[in-house]
Every structure is written in structure tokens, then in C-alpha cells.
Coordinates of C-alpha atoms in Angstrom, one line a residue:
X6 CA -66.6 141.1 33.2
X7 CA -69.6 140.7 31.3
X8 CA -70.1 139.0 28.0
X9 CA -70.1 142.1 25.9
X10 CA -66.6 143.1 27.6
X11 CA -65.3 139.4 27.3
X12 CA -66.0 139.9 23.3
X13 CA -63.6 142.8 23.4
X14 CA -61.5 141.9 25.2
X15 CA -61.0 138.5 23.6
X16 CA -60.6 140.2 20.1
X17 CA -58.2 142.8 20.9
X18 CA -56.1 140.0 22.9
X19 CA -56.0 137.9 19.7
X20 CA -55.5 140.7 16.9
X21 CA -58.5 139.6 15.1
X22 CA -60.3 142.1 13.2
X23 CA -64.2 141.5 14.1
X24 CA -65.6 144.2 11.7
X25 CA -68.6 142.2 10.3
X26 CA -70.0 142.8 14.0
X27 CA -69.5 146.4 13.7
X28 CA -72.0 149.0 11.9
X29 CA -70.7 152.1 11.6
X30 CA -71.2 155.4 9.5
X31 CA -68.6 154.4 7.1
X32 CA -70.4 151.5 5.8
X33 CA -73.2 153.6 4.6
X34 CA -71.0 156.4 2.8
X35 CA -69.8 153.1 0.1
X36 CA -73.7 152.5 -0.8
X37 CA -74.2 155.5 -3.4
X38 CA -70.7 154.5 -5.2
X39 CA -72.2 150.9 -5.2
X40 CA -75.5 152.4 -6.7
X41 CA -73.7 154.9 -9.1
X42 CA -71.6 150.9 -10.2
X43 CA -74.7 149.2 -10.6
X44 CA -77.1 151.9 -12.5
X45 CA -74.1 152.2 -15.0
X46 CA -73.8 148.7 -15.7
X47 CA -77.3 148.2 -15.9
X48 CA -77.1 151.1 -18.7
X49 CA -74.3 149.2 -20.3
X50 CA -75.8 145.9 -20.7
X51 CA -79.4 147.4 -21.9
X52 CA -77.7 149.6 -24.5
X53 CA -75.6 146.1 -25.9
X54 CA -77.0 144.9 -28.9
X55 CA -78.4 140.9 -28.7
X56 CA -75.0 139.4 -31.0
X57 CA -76.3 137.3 -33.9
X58 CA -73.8 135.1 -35.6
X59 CA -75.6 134.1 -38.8
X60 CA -78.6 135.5 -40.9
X61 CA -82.3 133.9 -41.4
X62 CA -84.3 133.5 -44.1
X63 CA -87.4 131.2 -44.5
X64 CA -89.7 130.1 -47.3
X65 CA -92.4 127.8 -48.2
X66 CA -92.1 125.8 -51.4
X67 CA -95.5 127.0 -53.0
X68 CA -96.6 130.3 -53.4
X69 CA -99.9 129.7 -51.9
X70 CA -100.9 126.7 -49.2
X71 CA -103.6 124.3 -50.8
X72 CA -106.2 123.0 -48.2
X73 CA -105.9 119.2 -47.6
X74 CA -102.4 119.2 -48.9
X75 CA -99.1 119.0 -47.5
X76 CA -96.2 121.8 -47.8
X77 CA -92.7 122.3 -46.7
X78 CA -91.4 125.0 -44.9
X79 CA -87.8 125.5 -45.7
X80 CA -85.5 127.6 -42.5
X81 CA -82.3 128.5 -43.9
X82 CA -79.6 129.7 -41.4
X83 CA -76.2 131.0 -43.1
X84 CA -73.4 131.2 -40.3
X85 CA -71.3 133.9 -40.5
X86 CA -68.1 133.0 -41.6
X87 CA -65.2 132.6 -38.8
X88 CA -68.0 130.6 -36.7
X89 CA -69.8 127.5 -36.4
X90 CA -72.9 126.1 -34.2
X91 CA -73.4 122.7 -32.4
X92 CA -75.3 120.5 -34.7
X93 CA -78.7 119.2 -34.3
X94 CA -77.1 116.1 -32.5
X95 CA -73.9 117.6 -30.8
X96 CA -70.9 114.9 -29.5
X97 CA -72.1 115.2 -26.3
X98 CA -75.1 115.6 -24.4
X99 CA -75.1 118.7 -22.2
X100 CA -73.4 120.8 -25.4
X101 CA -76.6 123.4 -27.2
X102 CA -78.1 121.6 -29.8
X103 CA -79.2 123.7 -32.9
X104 CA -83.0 124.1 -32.7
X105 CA -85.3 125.2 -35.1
X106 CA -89.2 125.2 -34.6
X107 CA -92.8 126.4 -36.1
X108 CA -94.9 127.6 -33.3
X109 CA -98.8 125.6 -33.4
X110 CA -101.0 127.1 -35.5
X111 CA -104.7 126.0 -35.9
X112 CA -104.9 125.6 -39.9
X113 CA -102.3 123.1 -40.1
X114 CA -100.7 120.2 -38.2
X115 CA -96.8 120.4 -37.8
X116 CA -94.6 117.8 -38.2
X117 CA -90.8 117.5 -36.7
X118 CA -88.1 119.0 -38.6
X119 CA -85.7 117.3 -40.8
X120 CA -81.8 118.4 -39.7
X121 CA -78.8 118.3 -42.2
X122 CA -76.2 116.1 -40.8
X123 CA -73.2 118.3 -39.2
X124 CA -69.7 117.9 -39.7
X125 CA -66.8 116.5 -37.4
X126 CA -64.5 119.5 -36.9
X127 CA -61.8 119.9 -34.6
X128 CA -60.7 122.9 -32.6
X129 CA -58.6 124.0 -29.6
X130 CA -61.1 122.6 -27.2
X131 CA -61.5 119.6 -28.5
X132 CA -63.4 117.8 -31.2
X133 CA -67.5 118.7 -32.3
X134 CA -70.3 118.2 -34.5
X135 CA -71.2 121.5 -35.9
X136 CA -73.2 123.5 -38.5
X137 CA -70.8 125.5 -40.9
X138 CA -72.0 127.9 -44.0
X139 CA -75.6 127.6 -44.8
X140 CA -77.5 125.5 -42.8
X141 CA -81.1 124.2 -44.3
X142 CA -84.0 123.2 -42.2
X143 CA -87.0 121.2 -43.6
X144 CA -90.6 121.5 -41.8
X145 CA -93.3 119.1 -43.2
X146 CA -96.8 120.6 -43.3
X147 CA -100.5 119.5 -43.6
X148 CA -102.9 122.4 -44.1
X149 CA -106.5 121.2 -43.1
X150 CA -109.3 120.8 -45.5
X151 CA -111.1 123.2 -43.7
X152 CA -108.9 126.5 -43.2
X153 CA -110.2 129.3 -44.3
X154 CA -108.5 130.9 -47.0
X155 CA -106.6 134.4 -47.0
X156 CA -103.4 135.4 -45.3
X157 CA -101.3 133.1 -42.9
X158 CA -98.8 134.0 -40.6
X159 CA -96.5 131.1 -39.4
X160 CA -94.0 132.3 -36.8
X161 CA -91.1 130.4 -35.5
X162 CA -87.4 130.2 -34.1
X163 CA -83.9 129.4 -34.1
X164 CA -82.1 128.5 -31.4
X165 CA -78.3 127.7 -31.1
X166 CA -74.8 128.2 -29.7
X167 CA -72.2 129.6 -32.0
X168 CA -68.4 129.7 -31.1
X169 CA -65.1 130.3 -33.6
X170 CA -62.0 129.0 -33.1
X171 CA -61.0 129.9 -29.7
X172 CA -64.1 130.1 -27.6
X173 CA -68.0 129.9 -27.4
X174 CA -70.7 132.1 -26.9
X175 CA -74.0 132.7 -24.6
X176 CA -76.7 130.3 -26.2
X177 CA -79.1 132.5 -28.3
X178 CA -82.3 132.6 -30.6
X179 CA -83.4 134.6 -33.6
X180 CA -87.2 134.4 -34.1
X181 CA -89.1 135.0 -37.8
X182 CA -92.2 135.2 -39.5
X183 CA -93.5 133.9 -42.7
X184 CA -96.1 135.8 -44.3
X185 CA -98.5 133.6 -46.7
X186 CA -101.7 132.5 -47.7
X187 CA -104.3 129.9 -48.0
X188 CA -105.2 129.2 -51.1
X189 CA -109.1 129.5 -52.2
X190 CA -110.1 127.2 -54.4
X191 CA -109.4 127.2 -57.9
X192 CA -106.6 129.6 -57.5
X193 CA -103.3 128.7 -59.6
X194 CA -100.5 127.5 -57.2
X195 CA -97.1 127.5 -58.3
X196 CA -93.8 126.3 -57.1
X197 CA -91.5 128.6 -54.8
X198 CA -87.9 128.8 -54.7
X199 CA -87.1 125.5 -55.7
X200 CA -83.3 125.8 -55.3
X201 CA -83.9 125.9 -51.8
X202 CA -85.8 122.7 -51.6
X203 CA -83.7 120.5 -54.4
X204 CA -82.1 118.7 -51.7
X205 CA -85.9 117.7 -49.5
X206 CA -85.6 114.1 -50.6
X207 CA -82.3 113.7 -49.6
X208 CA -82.6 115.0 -46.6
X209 CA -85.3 112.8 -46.0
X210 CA -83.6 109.7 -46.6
X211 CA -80.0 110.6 -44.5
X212 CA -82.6 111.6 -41.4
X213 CA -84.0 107.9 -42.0
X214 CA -81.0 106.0 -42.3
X215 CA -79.1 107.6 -39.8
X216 CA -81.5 108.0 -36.9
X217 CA -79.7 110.3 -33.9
X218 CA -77.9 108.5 -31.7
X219 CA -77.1 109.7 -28.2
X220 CA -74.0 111.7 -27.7
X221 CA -71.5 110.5 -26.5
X222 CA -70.5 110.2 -22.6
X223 CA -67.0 111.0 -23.3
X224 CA -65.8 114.9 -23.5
X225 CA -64.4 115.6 -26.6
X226 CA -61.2 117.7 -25.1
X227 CA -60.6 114.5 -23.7
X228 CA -60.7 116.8 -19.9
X229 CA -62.5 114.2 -17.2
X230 CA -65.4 115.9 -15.6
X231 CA -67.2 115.3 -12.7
X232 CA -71.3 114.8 -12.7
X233 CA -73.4 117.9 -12.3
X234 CA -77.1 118.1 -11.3
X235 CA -77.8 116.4 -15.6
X236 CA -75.9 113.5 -14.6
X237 CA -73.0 114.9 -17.0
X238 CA -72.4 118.5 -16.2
X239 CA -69.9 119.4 -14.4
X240 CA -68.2 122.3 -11.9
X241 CA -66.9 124.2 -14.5
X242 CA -69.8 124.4 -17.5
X243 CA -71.6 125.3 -14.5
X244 CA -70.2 128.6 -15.1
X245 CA -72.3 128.6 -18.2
X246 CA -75.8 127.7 -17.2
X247 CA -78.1 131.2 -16.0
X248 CA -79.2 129.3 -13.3
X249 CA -76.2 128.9 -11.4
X250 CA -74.6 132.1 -12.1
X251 CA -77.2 134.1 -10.9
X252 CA -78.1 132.9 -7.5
X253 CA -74.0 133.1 -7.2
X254 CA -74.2 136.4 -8.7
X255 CA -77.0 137.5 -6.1
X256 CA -75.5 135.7 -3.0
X257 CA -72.0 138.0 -4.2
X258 CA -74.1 141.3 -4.5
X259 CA -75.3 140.4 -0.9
X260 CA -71.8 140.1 0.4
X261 CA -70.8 143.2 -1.0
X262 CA -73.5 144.7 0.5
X263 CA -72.7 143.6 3.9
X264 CA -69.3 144.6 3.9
X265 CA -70.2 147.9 3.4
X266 CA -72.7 147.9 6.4
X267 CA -76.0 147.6 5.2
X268 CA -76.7 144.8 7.4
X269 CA -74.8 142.5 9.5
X270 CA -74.6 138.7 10.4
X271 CA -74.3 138.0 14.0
X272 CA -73.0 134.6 15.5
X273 CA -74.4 133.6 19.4
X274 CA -72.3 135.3 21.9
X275 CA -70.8 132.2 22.8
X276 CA -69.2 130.7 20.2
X277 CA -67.1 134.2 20.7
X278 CA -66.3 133.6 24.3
X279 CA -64.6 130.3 23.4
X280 CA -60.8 130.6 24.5
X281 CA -59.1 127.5 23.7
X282 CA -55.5 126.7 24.6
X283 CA -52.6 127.9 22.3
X284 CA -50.1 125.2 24.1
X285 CA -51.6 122.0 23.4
X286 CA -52.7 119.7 20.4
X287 CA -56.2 119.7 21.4
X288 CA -56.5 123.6 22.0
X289 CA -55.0 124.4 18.7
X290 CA -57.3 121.5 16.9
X291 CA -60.5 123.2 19.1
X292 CA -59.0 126.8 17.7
X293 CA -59.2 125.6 14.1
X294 CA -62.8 124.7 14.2
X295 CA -63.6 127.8 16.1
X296 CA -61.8 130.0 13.4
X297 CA -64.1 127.7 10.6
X298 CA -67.2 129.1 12.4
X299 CA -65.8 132.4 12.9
X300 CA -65.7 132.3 9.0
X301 CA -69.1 131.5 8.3
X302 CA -70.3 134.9 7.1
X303 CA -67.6 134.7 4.5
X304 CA -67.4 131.5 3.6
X305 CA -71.0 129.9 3.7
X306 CA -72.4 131.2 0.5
X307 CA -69.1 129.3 -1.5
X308 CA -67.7 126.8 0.6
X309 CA -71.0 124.4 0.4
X310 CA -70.6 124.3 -4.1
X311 CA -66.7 123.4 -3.0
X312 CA -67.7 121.1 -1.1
X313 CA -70.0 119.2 -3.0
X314 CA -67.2 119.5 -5.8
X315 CA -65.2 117.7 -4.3
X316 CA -67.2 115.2 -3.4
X317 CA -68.2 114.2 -7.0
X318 CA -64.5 114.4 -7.9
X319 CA -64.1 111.9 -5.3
X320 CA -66.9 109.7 -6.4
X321 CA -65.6 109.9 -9.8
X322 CA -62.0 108.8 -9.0
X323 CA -60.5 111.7 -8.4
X324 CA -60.4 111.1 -4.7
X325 CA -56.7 113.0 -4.5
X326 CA -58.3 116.1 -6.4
X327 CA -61.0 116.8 -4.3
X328 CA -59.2 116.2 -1.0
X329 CA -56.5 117.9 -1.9
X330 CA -59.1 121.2 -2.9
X331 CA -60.6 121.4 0.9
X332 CA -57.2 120.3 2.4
X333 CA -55.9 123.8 0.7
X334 CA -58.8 125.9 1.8
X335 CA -57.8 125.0 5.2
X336 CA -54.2 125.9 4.9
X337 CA -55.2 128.9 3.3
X338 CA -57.3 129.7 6.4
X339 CA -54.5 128.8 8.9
X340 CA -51.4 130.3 6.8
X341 CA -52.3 133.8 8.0
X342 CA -51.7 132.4 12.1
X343 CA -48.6 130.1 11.2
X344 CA -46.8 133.7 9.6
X345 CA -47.7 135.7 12.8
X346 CA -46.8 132.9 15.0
X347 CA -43.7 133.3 13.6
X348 CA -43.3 136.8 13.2
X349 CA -44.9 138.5 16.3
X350 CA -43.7 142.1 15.4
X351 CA -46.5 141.6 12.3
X352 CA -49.0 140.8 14.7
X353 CA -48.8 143.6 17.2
X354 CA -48.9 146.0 14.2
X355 CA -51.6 144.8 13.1
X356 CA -54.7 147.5 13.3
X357 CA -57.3 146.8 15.6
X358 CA -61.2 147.6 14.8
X359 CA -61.7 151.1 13.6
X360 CA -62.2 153.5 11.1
X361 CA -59.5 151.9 8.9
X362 CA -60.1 148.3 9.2
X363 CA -63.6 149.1 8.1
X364 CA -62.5 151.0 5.1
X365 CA -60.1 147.7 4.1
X366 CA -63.6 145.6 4.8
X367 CA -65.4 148.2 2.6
X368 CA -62.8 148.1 -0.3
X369 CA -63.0 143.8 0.0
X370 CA -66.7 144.8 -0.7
X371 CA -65.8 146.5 -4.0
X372 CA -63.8 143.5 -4.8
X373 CA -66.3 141.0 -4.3
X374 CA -68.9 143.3 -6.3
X375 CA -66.2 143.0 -9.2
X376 CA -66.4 139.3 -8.9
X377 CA -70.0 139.8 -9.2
X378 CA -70.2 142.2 -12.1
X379 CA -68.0 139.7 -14.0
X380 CA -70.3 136.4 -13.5
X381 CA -72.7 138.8 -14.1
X382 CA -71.4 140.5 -17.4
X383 CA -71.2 137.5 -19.3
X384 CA -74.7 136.4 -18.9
X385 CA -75.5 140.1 -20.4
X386 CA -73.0 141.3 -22.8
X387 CA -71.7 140.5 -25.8
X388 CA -68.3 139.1 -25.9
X389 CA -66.0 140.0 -23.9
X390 CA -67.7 143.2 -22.8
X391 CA -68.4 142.2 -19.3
X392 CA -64.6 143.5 -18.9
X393 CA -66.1 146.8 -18.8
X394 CA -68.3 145.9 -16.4
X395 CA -65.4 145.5 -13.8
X396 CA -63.6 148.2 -14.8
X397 CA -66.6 150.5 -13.8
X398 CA -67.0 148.9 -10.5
X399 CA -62.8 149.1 -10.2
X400 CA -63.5 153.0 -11.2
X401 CA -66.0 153.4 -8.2
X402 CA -63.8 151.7 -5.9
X403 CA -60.7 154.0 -6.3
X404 CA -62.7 156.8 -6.3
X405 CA -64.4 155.6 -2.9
X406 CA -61.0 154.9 -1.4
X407 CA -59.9 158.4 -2.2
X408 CA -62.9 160.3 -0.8
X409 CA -62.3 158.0 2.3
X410 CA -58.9 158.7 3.0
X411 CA -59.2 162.2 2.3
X412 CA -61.3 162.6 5.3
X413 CA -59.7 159.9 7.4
X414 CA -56.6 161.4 6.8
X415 CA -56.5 164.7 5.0
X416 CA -52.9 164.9 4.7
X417 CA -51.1 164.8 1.1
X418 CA -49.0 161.5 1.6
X419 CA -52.0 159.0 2.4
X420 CA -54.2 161.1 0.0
X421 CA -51.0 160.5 -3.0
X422 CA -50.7 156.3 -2.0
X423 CA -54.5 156.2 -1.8
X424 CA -54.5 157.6 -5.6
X425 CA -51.9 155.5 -7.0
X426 CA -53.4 152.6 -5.8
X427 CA -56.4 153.9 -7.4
X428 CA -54.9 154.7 -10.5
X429 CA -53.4 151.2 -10.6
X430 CA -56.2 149.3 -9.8
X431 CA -58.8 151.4 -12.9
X432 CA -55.7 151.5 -15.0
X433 CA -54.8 147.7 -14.9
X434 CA -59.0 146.7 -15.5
X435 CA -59.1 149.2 -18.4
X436 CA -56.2 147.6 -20.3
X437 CA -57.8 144.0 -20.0
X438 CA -60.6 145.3 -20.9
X439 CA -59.4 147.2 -24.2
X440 CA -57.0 144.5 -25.1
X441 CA -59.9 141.7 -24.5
X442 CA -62.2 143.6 -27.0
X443 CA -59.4 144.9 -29.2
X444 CA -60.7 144.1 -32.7
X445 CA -59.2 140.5 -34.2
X446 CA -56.2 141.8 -36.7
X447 CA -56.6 139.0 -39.0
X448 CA -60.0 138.1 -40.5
X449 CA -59.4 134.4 -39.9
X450 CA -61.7 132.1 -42.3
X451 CA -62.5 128.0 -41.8
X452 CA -59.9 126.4 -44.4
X453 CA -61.2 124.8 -47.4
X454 CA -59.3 124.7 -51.0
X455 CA -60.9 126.7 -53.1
X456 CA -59.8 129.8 -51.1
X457 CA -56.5 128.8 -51.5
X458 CA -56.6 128.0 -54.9
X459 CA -58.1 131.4 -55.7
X460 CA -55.2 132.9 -53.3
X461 CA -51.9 131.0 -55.5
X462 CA -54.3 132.2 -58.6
X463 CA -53.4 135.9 -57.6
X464 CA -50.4 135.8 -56.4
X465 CA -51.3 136.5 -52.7
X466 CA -50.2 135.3 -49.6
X467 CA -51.7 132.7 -47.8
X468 CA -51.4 131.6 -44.2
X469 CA -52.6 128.4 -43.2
X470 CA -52.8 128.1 -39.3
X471 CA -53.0 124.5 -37.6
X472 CA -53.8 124.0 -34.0

């Protein structure tokens, strides 16, 4: 028997389903539904507006700049109400500090900005130093003695993270312009908005007294995390950081991919010709490990992040934690023997390699792109609009498992349990996503007590939530 026959053979004697080794023309029927998924998500996410949780305005406190004199350049930022942003100095350090900044320009020199203090607030997650209402940024100026007077343009941006309530948001920016002059001499300069810049001195002084501190090491939701690649991040803001998601959002597309048969990953001949003992310790320990490597394909592009996981739970006390985590991805890899082992009936109806083992390996495909589509949604959308973003690929899947059955089996019983499984699948991602970007029914707003002063003054009701 040759090696080739000994690979079959081998398989077929132990049930298992070898279908990454297997190219066929099925594979290649699944790539223009995975197009036709992609192209309309890529539509999707260009046609999303950028969200912008606060307005901008800017102003510089003389109507004209004087050469040789100093001016201040006043960045107001009014949240929206129902939202805050991280302060300029957030409780901790890997939270998105609010940023404002003047890009260089050659007429003046630029000097750091002057941050209002934020406020200690506390919400679901946990405790924060945010920005709330109007928040007023103060840039220090020196215009040369020698720039040349006539029309300025200083540009500039703001950069934050805004959440409510319940949750936050992608990091963004808003950039502006300010459009002034430089004064020629002899011309009349006059103050400019001077309400804005009342409060300059003050400012001053609390940025003096009150020099920023680092944040603090401790997580305000009081949840322990484990050290990321900062020194303080962890596994799960991970999640957050572009990054990470997209190489994981790549490595998923590639999956995907390959279980629909655009390519295939091929282990040495040998490591399949391995036929350990079922009736001793030491042939069912040699099994295990084979059945690790038989998994790499699947399991290589996540495992490793697991891994190292667990490892910094463990070197951060939470040794139980992270062994118990690897201990369960190996009885999750074993529980599938132990029930046939058991119940050998299962086994012997289990189907070998064919036509519909490769559909179930190209429908795992639409799956995993789902997974992808979702990591990859919230870096894109708005919201919670990377819902639809599944549902499209969950749309493309039924339809794809339809089609396939249809010709596999063109009877009317497989075709009817092929579309209800469909249905289900499309029908059950379109309600999350509809009831995940159902419009909020109550316009919540942060509680101060003016507005419910103003509420007991007209005789309306009030509700006053606590969490």
C-alpha cells in the first residue's frame, strides 16, 4: 500500500473528515457569493457617515494678530448632550485622552495647550475623568516680528473618545481652520469674543497648580486585567486597538477563503500515516497530540493570542484562569471522540469526504467570514452598524446553501430544510441587527438640578435613573 492509499485508508478507518486536503469544484462555486458579501459591505461602510459627538468652534481673542506679540487661540468643543469624552488626563493610562492641537506654522511659535480640569463621573463600567457640556481649550501664541502681514490660516484638530452611559465609541477627530490675519502696522486691533476667553487666567493658574499626574494603574470597573504589549493593556481592550483587529480580521478572511477551496494547507505525509494505539495510555496520549497537529490549519492563526493570554493571566495571579482556558480548549477538542467512543452508531453515520462534507466546510467558511465582518464592522461603522454587516454575509450564506443543495440534491425535502435553515439563520441576524440600532425611546440627559427644577416647575414628570 502506498502512502497516498495509507492516507485513505487511515481517514476512512477513523471517520475523520480530511476536507482541508481536498480541492474540489465546489469550493470555487462559494467565491462569487463571498465577493458579492464583501463588495456590499465595502459599499456599506463607505456610504456611513464619520459619527461626530460634539460641535467645534474656534476663535482667536483679537481681531487681527500683532507681530512681536502674543495671542490666544481659544478651541471650544460642546459635547452633545447624552455623551461625555475622556479628559485630557483620563484615570487611567491606556483610556483616549482628549487632544487638541495647532499644526506648525512658520509666522508664529506654538505653545502647549492649556486643558480644563475634567470631572469624576461614574457610570456602568466603572468610574472616569471626563469632558461634559462645553469644553474650552486655550493655545498660547507668539507671532514673530517679522511675519508678513495679510491673511493667516491656522489649521488644527481635535481628537477624542466619546461614550454615554452604556458604552464607548471608536476614537475619532474633527479637524478646523481659522481664517485671520496679520496685522500691518498701524492698523487698529481690537479684542475678539471675550466671553470666550474670561476664564484664560484661571485656567492658567489650575493647569499650574495641579500639574497632571499619571493615571492611575488601577482599572476603574475595579475588573483585574492582565498586561498587553503597553505594559497595561489587556486581552480584551485589545479588541479596540486597529492594530489587532485587523491582522485578526485578515488572518479570518484567509480562513474563510480556504475553506471554500481557494487554496489549501498541506501537512507532511507522515504526520498522517501515524497510527497510534486506541488500547493503551500511551497510544491515546500519542493520539491527542497527533489530533493537536492535525488541527493546525484551524487553530494556528488563534491558538498562539490564547496562549500568550493565558500566560500573562498566569503571571499576573491568575494562574487558575489561564490554565483552566487551555485545559478547556483541549476538552473541547477531545469531547467530539469521548461522545463517539461512546455512541458508535454516531460514528458510523458519520459522512465520509464528499460533496457534502465540503459544502458543511464551505458553510464553516461563511461563518468564520461573519466573525470577520463583525471585528471588521466596528472598526468602520458607526455604532452598532456593523450588525448589518453580518447579516449580509448570513444573507449570502443561506442563499449559497440553497443553490448548493438544489443541485446536490434537487429534490423538494432537502431543498425545503436547506431554506428554513436559511431563513432562520438571515432572519435571526436581521432582528439583532434592527433591535441593536433600534432608535433609543427615551432621550436620556446627564442629571443636574436645574432640569429638574424646571420639570416640578411645569408640572411634568421626571424620571431619575441610578445605576
Amino acid at each position: 500500500m502506498n502512502r497516498a492509499a495509507h492516507l485513505e485508508y487511515w481517514g476512512a478507518r477513523n471517520g475523520i473528515v480530511m476536507g482541508m486536503n481536498h480541492r474540489t469544484h465546489l469550493g470555487r462555486a462559494a467565491i462569487p457569493w463571498v465577493w458579492l458579501g464583501m463588495i456590499v459591505f465595502a459599499v456599506t461602510a463607505t456610504a456611513a457617515p464619520k459619527p461626530e459627538y460634539g460641535s467645534l468652534s474656534t476663535a482667536v481673542n483679537t481681531t487681527a494678530l500683532e507681530p512681536g506679540k502674543s495671542a490666544i487661540v481659544a478651541i471650544v468643543f460642546d459635547v452633545k448632550e447624552g455623551f461625555h469624552t475622556q479628559s485630557h488626563v483620563p484615570i487611567k493610562s491606556d483610556y483616549i485622552a482628549f487632544e487638541a492641537s495647532l499644526e506648525p506654522n512658520a509666522a508664529m511659535t506654538i505653545h502647549d495647550p492649556i486643558y480644563p480640569k475634567g470631572e469624576d463621573h461614574t457610570y456602568s463600567y466603572g468610574k472616569l475623568n471626563v469632558y461634559t457640556g462645553r469644553v474650552t481649550v486655550y493655545v498660547p501664541i507668539d507671532v514673530k516680528s517679522d511675519a508678513t502681514p495679510g491673511e493667516i490660516k491656522l489649521t488644527g484638530k481635535v481628537k477624542y473618545q466619546a461614550c454615554d452611559d452604556k458604552a464607548c465609541y471608536l476614537p475619532t477627530s474633527q479637524k478646523f481652520e481659522i481664517v485671520t490675519k496679520v496685522a500691518a502696522a498701524g492698523e487698529k486691533i481690537e479684542a475678539n469674543k471675550p466671553e470666550l476667553f474670561k476664564d484664560y487666567e484661571q485656567a492658567v493658574k489650575e493647569q499650574r497648580s495641579s500639574p497632571a499626574s499619571a493615571p492611575s494603574t488601577t482599572p476603574p470597573d475595579g475588573r483585574s486585567r492582565a498586561a498587553g504589549p503597553s505594559g497595561d493593556a489587556g486581552w480584551g481592550s485589545w479588541f479596540s486597538k486597529p492594530w489587532f483587529v485587523w491582522p485578526i480580521t485578515a488572518i479570518l478572511v484567509l480562513m474563510a477563503l480556504g475553506m471554500f477551496g481557494l487554496f489549501t494547507f498541506r501537512l507532511p505525509l507522515g504526520v498522517y500515516t501515524i497510527d497510534p494505539r486506541h488500547d493503551t495510555y500511551a497510544g491515546n496520549f500519542l493520539f491527542g497530540i497527533l489530533t493537536a497537529i492535525l488541527s493546525t490549519p484551524c487553530t494556528a492563526p488563534l491558538f498562539p493570542g490564547l496562549l500568550a493570554w493565558a500566560v500573562l493571566q498566569a503571571k499576573s495571579g491568575g494562574r487558575v484562569v489561564g490554565v483552566g482556558v487551555i485545559t478547556m480548549v483541549g476538552v473541547g477538542m477531545a469531547l467530539p471522540y469521548l461522545l463517539l467512543s461512546a455512541f458508535p452508531e454516531v460514528a458510523r453515520r458519520i459522512p465520509r469526504t464528499g460533496a457534502w462534507s465540503e459544502l458543511v466546510k464551505q458553510m464553516m467558511g461563511f461563518l468564520i467570514l461573519g466573525v470577520a465582518a463583525y471585528f471588521a464592522g466596528q472598526q468602520i461603522l458607526p455604532g452598532n452598524q456593523f450588525m448589518w454587516a453580518v447579516f449580509v454575509v448570513a444573507v449570502a450564506g443561506g442563499i449559497f446553501l440553497i443553490v448548493r443543495t438544489a443541485k446536490l440534491m434537487p429534490r423538494a425535502r432537502p431543498i425545503l430544510i436547506a431554506s428554513i435553515m436559511a431563513l432562520g439563520v438571515s432572519w435571526g441576524s436581521f432582528s439583532l441587527a434592527r433591535t441593536l440600532n433600534k432608535p433609543a425611546a427615551i432621550s436620556w440627559i446627564h442629571y443636574s438640578d436645574q432640569p429638574l427644577a424646571d420639570a416640578r416647575a411645569q408640572n411634568r414628570l421626571a424620571l431619575v435613573k441610578f445605576t
